[in-house]
Coordinates of C-alpha atoms in Angstrom, one line a residue:
Chain A
M1 CA 76.1 63.0 106.3
T2 CA 79.2 62.0 108.2
A3 CA 79.6 60.7 111.7
I4 CA 82.4 63.0 112.5
A5 CA 81.1 66.1 114.2
L6 CA 82.7 69.3 113.4
P7 CA 83.7 71.3 116.5
A8 CA 81.4 74.0 117.5
L9 CA 83.0 77.2 116.2
P10 CA 82.0 80.4 117.8
D11 CA 79.5 82.3 115.8
V12 CA 81.3 85.6 115.5
G13 CA 79.1 87.3 112.9
E14 CA 81.2 90.1 111.4
G15 CA 83.5 90.5 114.4
D16 CA 86.7 88.6 115.1
V17 CA 87.5 86.0 117.8
R18 CA 89.3 87.7 120.7
I19 CA 92.6 86.1 121.9
P20 CA 92.1 86.0 125.7
P21 CA 94.9 87.9 127.6
S22 CA 95.7 84.7 129.5
A23 CA 96.6 83.2 126.1
V24 CA 99.4 85.8 125.6
V25 CA 101.1 84.2 128.6
S26 CA 100.2 80.6 128.0
D27 CA 101.1 80.7 124.3
A28 CA 104.5 82.3 125.1
L29 CA 105.2 79.6 127.7
A30 CA 104.3 76.9 125.2
V31 CA 106.7 78.3 122.7
A32 CA 109.4 78.8 125.4
K33 CA 109.0 75.2 126.4
R34 CA 109.5 74.1 122.9
N35 CA 112.7 76.2 122.6
L36 CA 114.1 75.0 125.9
I37 CA 113.5 71.3 124.9
G38 CA 115.5 72.2 121.7
L39 CA 118.3 73.6 123.8
M40 CA 118.4 70.5 126.0
R41 CA 118.3 68.1 123.0
V42 CA 121.1 70.1 121.1
P43 CA 123.4 71.1 124.0
T44 CA 126.1 72.2 121.5
T45 CA 124.4 75.6 121.2
V46 CA 124.8 76.2 124.9
V47 CA 128.3 74.7 125.0
F48 CA 129.5 77.0 122.2
S49 CA 128.0 80.1 123.8
T50 CA 130.2 79.4 126.8
V51 CA 133.4 78.3 124.9
Q52 CA 134.0 81.7 123.5
P53 CA 133.7 83.7 126.8
V54 CA 135.8 81.0 128.6
I55 CA 138.6 81.6 126.0
F56 CA 138.2 85.3 126.5
V57 CA 138.6 84.9 130.3
L58 CA 141.7 82.8 129.9
M59 CA 143.2 85.1 127.2
F60 CA 142.6 88.4 129.1
R61 CA 143.3 86.9 132.5
Y62 CA 146.6 85.3 131.6
V63 CA 147.8 86.7 128.2
F64 CA 146.9 90.4 128.1
G65 CA 146.0 90.8 131.7
G66 CA 149.5 91.3 133.0
A67 CA 149.9 94.3 130.6
I68 CA 146.6 96.0 131.5
R69 CA 146.6 98.3 134.5
V70 CA 143.3 99.3 136.0
P71 CA 143.7 101.7 139.0
G72 CA 142.3 100.6 142.3
V73 CA 141.2 97.1 141.4
S74 CA 142.7 93.7 140.4
Y75 CA 142.3 93.1 136.7
V76 CA 140.5 89.8 137.1
D77 CA 137.8 91.5 139.2
F78 CA 137.5 94.3 136.6
L79 CA 137.5 91.8 133.7
M80 CA 134.7 89.5 134.9
A81 CA 131.9 92.1 134.8
G82 CA 132.9 92.7 131.2
I83 CA 132.9 89.0 130.4
F84 CA 129.4 88.6 131.9
V85 CA 128.0 91.3 129.7
Q86 CA 129.9 90.0 126.7
T87 CA 128.5 86.6 127.3
V88 CA 124.8 87.7 127.3
T89 CA 125.3 90.1 124.4
F90 CA 126.9 87.5 122.1
G91 CA 124.5 84.9 123.4
S92 CA 121.6 87.0 122.1
M93 CA 122.7 86.1 118.6
N94 CA 121.0 82.8 119.2
T95 CA 117.7 84.5 119.3
G96 CA 118.0 85.9 115.8
V97 CA 119.6 82.8 114.4
G98 CA 116.9 80.6 115.9
L99 CA 114.1 82.7 114.6
A100 CA 115.6 82.8 111.1
M101 CA 115.9 79.0 111.2
D102 CA 112.2 78.8 112.2
M103 CA 111.3 81.0 109.2
Q104 CA 113.4 78.8 106.9
S105 CA 111.8 75.6 108.2
G106 CA 108.3 77.0 107.7
L107 CA 107.5 76.7 111.4
I108 CA 106.8 80.5 111.6
E109 CA 104.2 80.1 108.9
R110 CA 102.5 77.4 110.9
F111 CA 102.5 79.5 114.0
R112 CA 101.1 82.5 112.1
S113 CA 98.2 80.3 110.7
L114 CA 97.2 79.3 114.3
P115 CA 94.7 81.2 116.4
M116 CA 97.4 82.1 118.9
A117 CA 98.7 85.3 120.4
R118 CA 100.8 87.2 117.9
S119 CA 103.5 88.0 120.4
A120 CA 103.9 84.4 121.6
V121 CA 106.6 83.1 119.1
L122 CA 108.9 86.1 119.9
A123 CA 108.2 86.3 123.6
G124 CA 108.6 82.5 123.9
R125 CA 111.9 82.7 122.2
T126 CA 113.2 85.5 124.4
I127 CA 112.0 83.8 127.6
A128 CA 113.8 80.6 126.6
D129 CA 116.9 82.6 125.8
A130 CA 116.7 84.4 129.1
V131 CA 116.7 81.0 130.9
R132 CA 119.7 79.9 128.8
N133 CA 121.5 83.2 129.7
L134 CA 120.9 82.5 133.4
F135 CA 122.5 79.1 133.0
V136 CA 125.5 80.5 131.0
I137 CA 126.0 83.3 133.5
A138 CA 126.1 80.8 136.4
L139 CA 128.7 78.9 134.5
M140 CA 130.8 82.0 133.8
V141 CA 130.6 83.0 137.5
L142 CA 132.1 79.6 138.4
V143 CA 134.8 80.0 135.7
G144 CA 135.5 83.5 137.2
F145 CA 135.8 82.1 140.7
A146 CA 138.3 79.5 139.4
V147 CA 140.6 82.1 138.0
G148 CA 140.5 84.3 141.1
F149 CA 137.5 86.6 140.7
R150 CA 135.7 87.6 143.9
V151 CA 132.5 89.4 144.7
H152 CA 133.4 92.4 146.9
T153 CA 129.8 93.3 147.8
G154 CA 126.9 91.3 149.2
V155 CA 124.5 88.6 148.0
L156 CA 121.8 91.2 147.3
E157 CA 124.1 93.2 145.0
F158 CA 125.3 90.1 143.3
G159 CA 121.7 89.0 142.7
G160 CA 120.9 92.4 141.3
A161 CA 123.9 92.1 138.9
V162 CA 122.6 88.7 137.6
L163 CA 119.1 90.1 137.2
L164 CA 120.5 93.1 135.3
L165 CA 122.5 90.8 133.1
V166 CA 119.4 88.7 132.3
L167 CA 117.3 91.7 131.5
F168 CA 120.1 93.2 129.3
G169 CA 120.3 89.8 127.5
V170 CA 116.5 90.0 126.8
A171 CA 116.9 93.5 125.4
F172 CA 119.6 92.4 123.0
S173 CA 117.6 89.3 122.1
W174 CA 114.9 91.7 120.8
I175 CA 117.4 93.5 118.6
M176 CA 118.6 90.1 117.3
A177 CA 115.0 88.9 116.9
Y178 CA 114.4 91.9 114.6
I179 CA 117.6 91.1 112.6
G180 CA 116.6 87.4 112.4
L181 CA 113.1 88.1 111.1
S182 CA 114.4 90.7 108.7
T183 CA 117.0 88.4 107.1
G184 CA 115.0 85.2 107.4
N185 CA 118.1 83.2 106.9
A186 CA 120.3 81.8 109.7
E187 CA 123.6 82.4 108.1
A188 CA 122.7 85.9 107.1
A189 CA 121.4 86.7 110.5
Q190 CA 124.7 85.5 112.0
A191 CA 126.7 87.4 109.5
A192 CA 124.7 90.6 110.1
S193 CA 124.8 90.5 113.8
F194 CA 128.4 89.7 114.5
P195 CA 129.9 93.0 113.5
L196 CA 127.2 94.8 115.3
M197 CA 127.9 92.9 118.5
A198 CA 131.6 93.5 118.1
V199 CA 131.1 97.3 117.9
F200 CA 129.1 97.2 121.0
V201 CA 131.2 94.8 123.1
F202 CA 134.8 95.7 122.1
A203 CA 134.4 99.5 122.0
S204 CA 133.2 99.5 125.6
S205 CA 134.5 99.3 129.1
A206 CA 134.2 95.5 129.1
F207 CA 138.0 94.8 128.9
V208 CA 139.8 98.1 129.3
S209 CA 139.0 101.4 130.8
T210 CA 137.5 103.8 128.2
A211 CA 139.8 106.5 129.5
T212 CA 142.6 104.9 127.4
M213 CA 140.7 105.3 124.1
P214 CA 141.2 108.2 121.7
G215 CA 138.7 111.1 121.8
P216 CA 135.7 110.3 119.4
L217 CA 135.9 106.5 120.3
R218 CA 135.9 107.3 124.0
V219 CA 132.8 109.5 123.6
Y220 CA 131.0 106.6 121.8
A221 CA 132.3 104.0 124.2
N222 CA 131.1 106.0 127.2
H223 CA 127.6 106.5 125.8
Q224 CA 126.5 103.1 124.6
P225 CA 124.5 100.4 126.3
V226 CA 127.2 97.7 126.8
T227 CA 129.4 100.2 128.7
A228 CA 126.5 101.3 130.8
T229 CA 125.6 97.8 131.7
V230 CA 129.3 96.7 132.3
N231 CA 129.7 99.7 134.6
A232 CA 126.5 98.9 136.5
V233 CA 127.4 95.2 136.9
R234 CA 131.0 96.2 137.9
A235 CA 129.7 98.5 140.6
L236 CA 127.2 95.9 141.8
V237 CA 129.9 93.2 142.3
L238 CA 132.9 95.4 143.3
G239 CA 131.3 98.3 145.2
G240 CA 131.5 102.1 144.9
P241 CA 128.8 104.5 143.7
T242 CA 126.1 102.2 142.2
A243 CA 122.6 103.7 142.0
G244 CA 123.3 106.1 139.1
K245 CA 125.1 103.5 137.0
V246 CA 122.3 100.9 137.5
L247 CA 119.7 103.5 136.6
T248 CA 121.5 104.3 133.3
A249 CA 121.8 100.6 132.5
L250 CA 118.1 100.1 133.2
V251 CA 117.1 103.0 131.0
W252 CA 119.1 101.5 128.1
T253 CA 117.7 98.0 128.8
V254 CA 114.1 99.1 129.0
G255 CA 114.4 101.5 126.0
I256 CA 116.0 98.8 123.8
T257 CA 113.4 96.3 124.8
I258 CA 110.4 98.5 124.1
V259 CA 111.7 99.8 120.7
F260 CA 112.8 96.4 119.4
A261 CA 109.9 94.4 120.8
F262 CA 107.6 96.8 119.0
L263 CA 109.6 96.6 115.7
S264 CA 110.0 92.8 115.9
V265 CA 106.3 92.1 116.5
R266 CA 105.5 94.4 113.6
R267 CA 108.0 92.6 111.5
Y268 CA 106.6 89.2 112.6
R269 CA 103.1 90.1 111.6
R270 CA 104.1 90.5 108.0
A271 CA 106.9 88.0 108.0
V272 CA 107.2 86.3 104.6
Chain B
M1 CA 75.5 83.9 98.9
S2 CA 79.1 83.6 100.1
T3 CA 78.1 81.5 103.2
N4 CA 76.8 78.7 101.1
Y5 CA 80.4 78.0 100.2
A6 CA 83.1 76.8 102.6
I7 CA 85.6 79.0 100.6
H8 CA 84.5 82.0 98.7
V9 CA 87.0 84.2 96.8
E10 CA 86.0 87.2 94.7
G11 CA 88.2 89.4 92.6
L12 CA 91.3 88.6 94.6
V13 CA 94.3 90.7 93.6
K14 CA 97.9 90.5 94.9
R15 CA 100.8 92.4 93.6
F16 CA 104.5 92.0 94.5
G17 CA 106.1 95.1 93.2
D18 CA 105.5 95.1 89.5
V19 CA 104.5 91.5 89.3
L20 CA 100.8 90.7 89.3
A21 CA 100.7 87.5 91.3
L22 CA 97.0 87.2 91.3
S23 CA 94.8 89.1 88.9
A24 CA 91.2 89.1 90.1
I25 CA 90.5 85.5 90.7
D26 CA 87.2 84.1 91.7
I27 CA 86.9 80.7 93.4
D28 CA 84.0 79.0 95.2
V29 CA 84.4 75.7 97.0
P30 CA 81.2 74.0 98.3
H31 CA 81.2 72.4 101.7
G32 CA 82.8 69.0 101.9
T33 CA 84.3 69.1 98.5
V34 CA 87.9 69.2 97.2
L35 CA 89.2 71.9 94.9
G36 CA 92.4 71.2 93.1
L37 CA 94.4 74.4 92.3
L38 CA 96.6 73.4 89.5
G39 CA 99.4 75.4 87.9
P40 CA 103.1 75.6 87.1
N41 CA 105.7 77.1 89.5
G42 CA 105.0 80.8 90.0
A43 CA 101.4 80.6 88.7
G44 CA 100.1 82.1 92.0
K45 CA 98.9 79.0 93.8
T46 CA 100.9 79.5 96.9
T47 CA 100.0 83.2 97.0
A48 CA 96.3 82.3 96.9
V49 CA 96.7 79.8 99.7
R50 CA 98.7 82.3 101.8
I51 CA 95.9 84.9 101.5
L52 CA 93.2 82.4 102.3
T53 CA 95.1 81.3 105.4
T54 CA 95.6 84.9 106.7
L55 CA 99.4 84.9 106.1
L56 CA 99.2 87.6 103.4
E57 CA 96.8 90.4 102.9
P58 CA 95.3 90.9 99.4
D59 CA 95.6 94.2 97.6
A60 CA 92.0 94.0 96.4
G61 CA 89.0 91.6 96.5
E62 CA 87.5 89.5 99.1
A63 CA 88.1 86.1 100.6
R64 CA 85.9 84.3 103.1
I65 CA 86.2 81.0 104.9
L66 CA 82.9 79.7 106.2
G67 CA 81.6 83.2 105.7
M68 CA 84.4 84.9 107.7
D69 CA 86.6 87.5 106.2
V70 CA 90.3 86.6 106.1
V71 CA 91.4 90.2 106.5
R72 CA 88.9 91.5 109.1
Q73 CA 88.3 88.2 111.1
P74 CA 91.8 86.5 111.0
N75 CA 91.6 84.8 114.3
A76 CA 88.1 83.4 113.6
V77 CA 89.5 82.1 110.3
R78 CA 92.6 80.6 111.9
A79 CA 90.4 78.7 114.3
S80 CA 88.6 77.1 111.4
I81 CA 91.4 76.2 109.1
G82 CA 94.3 73.8 109.0
L83 CA 97.4 74.4 106.8
A84 CA 100.1 72.1 105.7
G85 CA 102.5 74.1 103.6
Q86 CA 105.2 73.2 101.0
Y87 CA 107.8 72.2 103.6
A88 CA 106.9 70.0 106.5
A89 CA 106.7 72.7 109.3
V90 CA 107.6 70.6 112.2
D91 CA 110.1 71.3 115.0
E92 CA 113.0 68.9 114.4
N93 CA 114.1 68.8 118.0
L94 CA 110.7 67.8 119.3
T95 CA 109.4 64.3 119.1
G96 CA 106.3 63.7 116.9
R97 CA 104.2 63.5 120.1
E98 CA 105.6 66.8 121.4
N99 CA 105.0 68.5 118.1
L100 CA 101.4 67.6 118.1
R101 CA 100.8 68.4 121.7
M102 CA 102.4 71.8 121.2
V103 CA 100.2 72.7 118.3
G104 CA 97.2 71.3 120.3
Q105 CA 98.0 73.6 123.1
L106 CA 98.5 76.6 120.8
T107 CA 95.0 76.0 119.3
R108 CA 93.7 76.4 122.8
Q109 CA 92.4 73.0 123.5
P110 CA 92.1 71.6 127.0
A111 CA 95.3 69.5 127.7
S112 CA 93.3 66.3 128.0
T113 CA 91.7 66.9 124.6
A114 CA 95.0 67.7 123.0
R115 CA 96.5 64.5 124.4
A116 CA 93.7 62.3 123.2
R117 CA 93.7 63.9 119.8
T118 CA 97.5 63.5 119.6
D119 CA 97.3 59.8 120.3
E120 CA 94.4 59.4 117.8
L121 CA 96.4 61.2 115.0
L122 CA 99.6 59.3 115.7
E123 CA 97.6 56.1 115.3
R124 CA 95.8 57.2 112.2
F125 CA 99.0 58.5 110.5
D126 CA 101.0 55.5 111.3
L127 CA 103.5 57.3 113.5
V128 CA 103.0 55.5 116.8
H129 CA 106.3 53.6 116.5
A130 CA 108.2 56.9 116.0
A131 CA 106.1 59.1 118.3
D132 CA 108.8 59.5 120.9
R133 CA 111.7 60.1 118.5
P134 CA 112.8 63.6 117.5
A135 CA 111.3 64.6 114.2
K136 CA 114.8 65.1 112.7
T137 CA 115.1 61.3 112.6
Y138 CA 112.0 61.0 110.4
S139 CA 111.9 60.2 106.7
G140 CA 110.4 62.7 104.3
G141 CA 107.1 60.8 104.2
M142 CA 106.9 60.6 107.9
R143 CA 107.5 64.4 108.3
R144 CA 104.7 65.1 105.8
R145 CA 102.4 62.9 107.7
L146 CA 103.3 64.6 111.0
D147 CA 102.9 68.0 109.4
L148 CA 99.4 67.0 108.1
A149 CA 98.5 65.6 111.6
A150 CA 99.6 68.9 113.1
A151 CA 97.3 70.8 110.7
L152 CA 94.4 68.6 111.9
I153 CA 94.9 68.7 115.6
H154 CA 92.0 71.2 116.2
R155 CA 89.7 69.4 113.7
P156 CA 89.5 72.2 111.3
P157 CA 86.5 72.0 109.0
V158 CA 88.5 73.6 106.1
L159 CA 91.9 72.3 105.2
F160 CA 94.6 73.8 102.9
L161 CA 97.3 71.7 101.5
D162 CA 100.0 73.4 99.5
E163 CA 101.7 70.9 97.3
P164 CA 101.4 68.2 100.0
T165 CA 103.4 65.5 98.2
T166 CA 106.1 67.5 96.4
G167 CA 109.4 65.7 96.8
L168 CA 108.0 62.5 98.1
D169 CA 108.7 59.0 96.7
P170 CA 105.8 57.3 94.9
K171 CA 104.9 55.0 97.9
S172 CA 104.8 57.9 100.4
R173 CA 102.8 59.9 97.9
S174 CA 100.2 57.2 97.5
D175 CA 100.1 56.7 101.3
L176 CA 99.4 60.4 101.8
W177 CA 96.7 60.4 99.1
G178 CA 95.0 57.6 101.0
L179 CA 95.0 59.7 104.2
I180 CA 93.8 62.8 102.4
G181 CA 91.0 60.7 100.8
E182 CA 89.9 59.6 104.3
L183 CA 89.8 63.2 105.5
V184 CA 87.6 64.2 102.7
S185 CA 85.2 61.4 103.2
D186 CA 84.9 62.7 106.8
G187 CA 83.4 65.9 105.4
T188 CA 86.4 68.2 105.5
T189 CA 86.5 70.8 102.8
L190 CA 89.9 70.8 101.1
L191 CA 91.8 73.2 98.9
L192 CA 94.8 71.5 97.4
T193 CA 97.5 73.0 95.3
T194 CA 99.6 70.7 93.1
Q195 CA 101.8 70.5 90.1
Y196 CA 100.9 66.8 89.8
L197 CA 98.0 66.2 87.5
E198 CA 97.6 62.7 88.7
E199 CA 97.2 64.1 92.2
A200 CA 94.4 66.5 91.2
D201 CA 92.8 63.8 89.1
R202 CA 92.7 61.5 92.0
L203 CA 91.7 63.8 94.8
A204 CA 89.8 66.8 93.4
D205 CA 86.1 67.1 92.7
H206 CA 86.8 70.4 90.8
I207 CA 89.9 71.7 89.2
V208 CA 90.9 75.2 88.7
V209 CA 93.9 75.8 86.4
I210 CA 95.8 79.0 87.0
D211 CA 98.7 80.4 85.1
E212 CA 100.4 83.8 85.6
G213 CA 97.8 84.7 88.3
R214 CA 94.8 84.1 86.1
I215 CA 92.3 81.3 86.0
I216 CA 92.6 79.8 82.6
E217 CA 90.3 76.8 82.9
E218 CA 88.1 75.0 85.3
G219 CA 85.9 72.0 85.6
S220 CA 86.0 68.4 86.9
A221 CA 88.9 66.2 85.8
T222 CA 86.7 64.3 83.4
D223 CA 85.3 67.5 82.1
L224 CA 88.6 69.0 81.4
K225 CA 89.9 65.8 79.8
E226 CA 86.9 65.5 77.5
R227 CA 86.9 69.1 76.5
L228 CA 90.6 69.7 76.1
G229 CA 92.4 66.4 76.0
R230 CA 92.1 64.0 73.1
T231 CA 91.9 60.3 72.7
L232 CA 94.7 58.7 70.7
V233 CA 94.6 55.3 68.9
E234 CA 98.2 54.3 68.9
V235 CA 99.4 51.8 66.4
K236 CA 102.9 50.3 66.6
F237 CA 104.7 48.9 63.5
P238 CA 107.8 46.8 63.2
T239 CA 109.6 49.2 60.9
T240 CA 109.6 53.0 60.5
R241 CA 108.9 52.6 56.7
R242 CA 105.6 50.8 57.4
A243 CA 104.7 53.3 60.1
R244 CA 105.2 56.2 57.7
I245 CA 103.1 54.6 55.0
A246 CA 100.4 53.8 57.6
A247 CA 100.5 57.4 58.9
R248 CA 99.7 58.7 55.4
Q249 CA 96.8 56.3 55.1
L250 CA 95.4 56.9 58.6
A251 CA 95.3 60.6 58.1
A252 CA 91.9 59.9 56.6
I253 CA 90.6 59.1 60.0
G254 CA 92.1 61.8 62.1
P255 CA 95.2 63.9 62.6
T256 CA 98.2 61.6 62.9
E257 CA 101.6 62.0 64.6
L258 CA 104.6 59.7 64.6
S259 CA 106.4 58.9 67.9
D260 CA 108.6 56.3 69.5
G261 CA 111.4 56.5 66.9
D262 CA 108.9 56.9 64.1
T263 CA 107.5 53.4 64.7
T264 CA 104.3 54.4 66.3
V265 CA 101.4 56.2 64.7
G266 CA 99.0 58.1 66.9
V267 CA 95.6 59.0 65.5
G268 CA 93.6 61.7 67.2
V269 CA 90.0 60.6 67.5
T270 CA 86.8 61.5 69.3
D271 CA 84.9 58.2 69.5
S272 CA 87.5 55.6 70.3
G273 CA 85.3 52.6 69.7
K274 CA 84.3 53.4 66.2
A275 CA 87.7 54.8 65.4
L276 CA 89.3 51.5 66.4
L277 CA 87.2 49.6 63.9
D278 CA 88.0 52.2 61.2
V279 CA 91.7 51.9 61.8
V280 CA 91.6 48.1 61.7
R281 CA 89.5 48.1 58.5
L282 CA 91.8 50.6 56.8
L283 CA 95.0 48.8 57.7
E284 CA 93.5 45.5 56.5
S285 CA 92.5 47.0 53.2
V286 CA 96.1 48.2 52.6
D287 CA 97.6 45.0 54.1
L288 CA 99.7 46.7 56.8
A289 CA 99.8 44.5 59.9
P290 CA 100.6 46.4 63.1
K291 CA 102.7 45.0 65.9
S292 CA 100.3 46.2 68.5
M293 CA 97.4 48.7 69.0
A294 CA 96.2 50.7 72.0
V295 CA 93.8 53.4 72.9
R296 CA 95.3 56.1 75.1
Q297 CA 92.8 58.1 77.1
P298 CA 93.5 61.8 77.6
T299 CA 95.4 62.7 80.7
L300 CA 95.4 65.9 82.6
D301 CA 99.0 66.3 81.4
D302 CA 97.6 66.7 77.9
V303 CA 95.1 69.2 79.2
F304 CA 97.8 71.2 80.9
L305 CA 100.0 71.2 77.9
Q306 CA 97.1 72.3 75.8
L307 CA 96.3 75.2 78.1
T308 CA 99.7 76.5 79.1
G309 CA 101.8 75.4 76.2
R310 CA 104.1 73.6 78.7
G311 CA 104.1 70.7 81.1
P312 CA 102.9 71.2 84.7
S313 CA 106.3 71.2 86.3
A314 CA 108.3 72.6 83.4
D315 CA 111.4 74.3 84.6
D316 CA 111.8 77.9 83.7
E317 CA 115.1 77.2 82.1
Q318 CA 113.5 75.2 79.4
P319 CA 112.7 77.0 76.2
E320 CA 109.0 77.5 76.0
P321 CA 107.0 76.8 72.9
A322 CA 105.5 79.8 71.2
T323 CA 101.9 78.5 71.7
R324 CA 101.5 80.1 75.2
G325 CA 98.0 81.2 76.3
A326 CA 96.0 78.9 74.0
A327 CA 92.9 79.6 76.2

């Protein structure tokens, strides 16, 4: 016989080994750590997710901004809430693209063959993307300050706005996770999510007041998650009636997260 | 009894739409042995491995690893197996060391154990010099070694390697074979899929040949070669004219074929020692002096060709001979 002792495996009879609840958290953190190391080693991903919103800030602030009138507020203050939401929404595409790349590279297969929590790969990815979003939001706030944006409320409201933005980013990350796992191909995931993002972000109150849009478009724009979140963030940083808008935004955020986390985990279990 | 085997597969069926990927296959792998699953692309090898490693559910039949059911006890199975798939599944942005520690952590080992095991594997797989470089800087052979190390981090008693050396250069392939050989001598049970007959010949105790989802032959490498391959006495002549004359004469000893621009006559024989003498005597009697003579032992490639009517890695684009399904 051999000198190498095989590890003592639990004798489970006909039952299965249970994944301890603590593992749901520790496995997710292990995967999140891996993704964050990746982000730090390949900073281009983070850089590019800020380049686009910065261009939008400059374009809307200095090119179109002069022609856009928003009653009762300076356009740069109006704009930045939209830019923040746009940043986290488009940033969520990284979640889907990253997962699709992991499928292509065979990493997802490895994870699925390990005795780890089934939710960990997806949760770890969304946690890492939330951290990235926080960083990108901070950067965009600085850009905003540089072009004349000011917070009209207090620190508490501003903190609430950042928290809402991060949560909304997580919600959209789950939509993108589902798309990424369904396509299983980074280019396809990107191609599939861009038009979707555009429909959410541009047909919203992010850059202009929805009141200027024609009938059916206005109805859609007024009743979709990006508008709800932009309105809530805007109220949190500029003042005015806030509670109802934040509640609407939270309902969308929580709803999207629950539905797409469920769909994504189910998709992950039978990912090919 | 199924628990007498490290891997026990009975009547396993998997369909993808209308395609029958596995049609009721049975496989038993005794503890501490190596099974080579051999077959062309699309034969069902990877499907079988994916079911056995809990990645895919079968449509019918049963598969047990160390007595545990892959469908009903997936986590218990996952804790006992290591898998290295067709592509090296490593995180390119992490270093070799980080990759191994991550997998160590995800297999729920104490941090100190995972660290020690990581160092041990880096050493054993000759990756110490590259341990702190991102895996994207690794060569193909290094990636495969890292991937194999990751599959071993939790000391799984049963290991699955799906085409472990596909796409590697001969040196890296032979290095990897050496490492796999060591694992097996440590008592690990191994199921290996491959398109390379040499690989199965070198590593496997028992070979199962599958084609179109069915087992078409099985046995040890020697077994298969004896039963299905044939020994050739190859006689090379300086001119094609002499070779043709010799071929007619040598047909008295066994079936002949001309090759190598019609300068070499191959004679199919069973007892190569006796046949060699017969060939020499016959050539002497008709005064035909050969340039050289050799005995070619059967290879698994011959066996494969015999069984499936095509080479092991034959591309689908190639026209297939009409002799399919000889078994």
